[in-house]
PDB file of C-alpha atoms in Angstrom:
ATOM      1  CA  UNK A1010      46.563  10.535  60.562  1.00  0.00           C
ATOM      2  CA  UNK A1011      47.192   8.049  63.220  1.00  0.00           C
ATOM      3  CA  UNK A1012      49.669   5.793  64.122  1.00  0.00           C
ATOM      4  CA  UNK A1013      49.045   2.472  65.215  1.00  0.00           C
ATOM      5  CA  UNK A1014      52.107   0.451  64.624  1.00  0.00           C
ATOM      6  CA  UNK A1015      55.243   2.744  65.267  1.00  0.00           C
ATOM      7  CA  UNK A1016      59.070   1.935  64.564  1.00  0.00           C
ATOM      8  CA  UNK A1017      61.064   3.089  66.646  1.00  0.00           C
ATOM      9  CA  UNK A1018      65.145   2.854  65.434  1.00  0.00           C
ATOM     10  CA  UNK A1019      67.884   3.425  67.836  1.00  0.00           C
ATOM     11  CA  UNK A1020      71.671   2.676  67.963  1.00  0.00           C
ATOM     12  CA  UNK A1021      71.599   2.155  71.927  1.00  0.00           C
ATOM     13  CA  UNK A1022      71.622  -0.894  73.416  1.00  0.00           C
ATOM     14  CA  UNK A1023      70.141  -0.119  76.729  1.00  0.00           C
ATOM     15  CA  UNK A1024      67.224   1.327  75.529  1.00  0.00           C
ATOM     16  CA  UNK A1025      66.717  -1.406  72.717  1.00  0.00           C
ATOM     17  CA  UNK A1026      66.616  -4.089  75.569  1.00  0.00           C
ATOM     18  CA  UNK A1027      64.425  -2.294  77.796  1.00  0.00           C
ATOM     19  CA  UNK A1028      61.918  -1.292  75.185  1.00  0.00           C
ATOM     20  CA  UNK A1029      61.571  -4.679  74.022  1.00  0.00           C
ATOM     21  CA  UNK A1030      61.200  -6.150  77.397  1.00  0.00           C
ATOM     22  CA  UNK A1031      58.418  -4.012  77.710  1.00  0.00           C
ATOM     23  CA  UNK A1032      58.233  -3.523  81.699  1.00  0.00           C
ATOM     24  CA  UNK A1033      59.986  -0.321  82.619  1.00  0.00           C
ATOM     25  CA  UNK A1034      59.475  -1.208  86.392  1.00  0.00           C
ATOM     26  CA  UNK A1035      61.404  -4.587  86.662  1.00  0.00           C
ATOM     27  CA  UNK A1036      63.903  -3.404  83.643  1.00  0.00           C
ATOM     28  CA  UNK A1037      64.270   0.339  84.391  1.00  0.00           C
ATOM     29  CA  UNK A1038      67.376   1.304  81.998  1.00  0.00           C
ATOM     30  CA  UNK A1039      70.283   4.184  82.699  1.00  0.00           C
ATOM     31  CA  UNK A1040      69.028   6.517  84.768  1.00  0.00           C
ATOM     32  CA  UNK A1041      69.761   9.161  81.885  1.00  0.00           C
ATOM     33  CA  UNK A1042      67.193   7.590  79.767  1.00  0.00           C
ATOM     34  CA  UNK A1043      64.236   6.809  82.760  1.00  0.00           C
ATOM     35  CA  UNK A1044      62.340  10.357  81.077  1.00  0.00           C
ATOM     36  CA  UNK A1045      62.656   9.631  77.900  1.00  0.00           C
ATOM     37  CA  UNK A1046      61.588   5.871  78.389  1.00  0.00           C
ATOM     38  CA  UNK A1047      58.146   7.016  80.017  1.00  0.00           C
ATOM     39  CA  UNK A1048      57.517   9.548  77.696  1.00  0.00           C
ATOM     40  CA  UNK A1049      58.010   6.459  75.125  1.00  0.00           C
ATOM     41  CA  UNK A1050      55.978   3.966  77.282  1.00  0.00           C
ATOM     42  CA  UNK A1051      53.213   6.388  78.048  1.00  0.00           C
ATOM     43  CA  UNK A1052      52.955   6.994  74.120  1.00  0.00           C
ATOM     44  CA  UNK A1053      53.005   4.033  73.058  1.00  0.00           C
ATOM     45  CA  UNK A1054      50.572   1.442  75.707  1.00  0.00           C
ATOM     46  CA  UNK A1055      47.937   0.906  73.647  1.00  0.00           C
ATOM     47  CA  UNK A1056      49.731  -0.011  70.130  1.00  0.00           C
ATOM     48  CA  UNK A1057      51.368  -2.563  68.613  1.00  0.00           C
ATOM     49  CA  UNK A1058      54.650  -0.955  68.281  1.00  0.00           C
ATOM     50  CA  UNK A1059      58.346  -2.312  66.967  1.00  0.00           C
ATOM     51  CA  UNK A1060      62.151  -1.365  68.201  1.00  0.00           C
ATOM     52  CA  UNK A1061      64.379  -2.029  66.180  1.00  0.00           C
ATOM     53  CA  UNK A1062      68.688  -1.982  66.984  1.00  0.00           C
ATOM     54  CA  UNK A1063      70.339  -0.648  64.429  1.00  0.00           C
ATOM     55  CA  UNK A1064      74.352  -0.389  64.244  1.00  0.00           C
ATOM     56  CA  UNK A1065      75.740   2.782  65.156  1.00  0.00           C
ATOM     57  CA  UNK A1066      77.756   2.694  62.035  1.00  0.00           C
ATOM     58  CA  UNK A1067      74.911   2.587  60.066  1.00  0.00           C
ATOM     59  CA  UNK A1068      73.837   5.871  62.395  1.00  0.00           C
ATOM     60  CA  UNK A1069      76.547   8.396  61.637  1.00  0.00           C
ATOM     61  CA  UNK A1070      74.491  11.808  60.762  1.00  0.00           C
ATOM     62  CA  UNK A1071      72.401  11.523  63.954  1.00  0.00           C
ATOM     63  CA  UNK A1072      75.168   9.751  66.284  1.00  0.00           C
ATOM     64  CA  UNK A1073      77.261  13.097  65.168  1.00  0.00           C
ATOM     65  CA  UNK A1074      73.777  15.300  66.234  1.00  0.00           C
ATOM     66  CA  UNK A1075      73.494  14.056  69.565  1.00  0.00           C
ATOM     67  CA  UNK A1076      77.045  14.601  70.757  1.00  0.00           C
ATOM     68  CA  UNK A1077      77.693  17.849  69.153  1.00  0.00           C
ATOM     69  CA  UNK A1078      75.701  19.581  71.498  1.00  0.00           C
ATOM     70  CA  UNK A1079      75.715  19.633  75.476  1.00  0.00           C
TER      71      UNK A1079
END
């Protein structure tokens, strides 16, 4: 099955702004999130994908997931 228009949800600002600018050269991000963001990019280049903000409260289970662990 393939995917041609992907969601993608996150609680964090940064990379909500530069994913929906859409140019990771002039809007780079955190450095922290650079790999992630190409692996993203690279991904998604030829669909028609969405990114959507949602609140963090409305994140708990996986805002608790990613700093439980180092």
């Amino acid at each position: 099955m393939e995917v041609h228009q992907p969601n993608f949800l996150t609680d964090s600002n940064v990379l909500a702004k530069v994913m929906v600018k859409k140019d990771p050269i002039k809007h780079p991000g955190h450095w922290s999130i650079r790999p992630n963001l190409h692996r993203i990019f690279s991904y998604i280049q030829n669909l028609d994908a969405r990114v959507i903000k949602i609140r963090r409260e409305n994140n708990k289970i996986a805002h608790r997931f990613a700093h439980c662990c180092p």
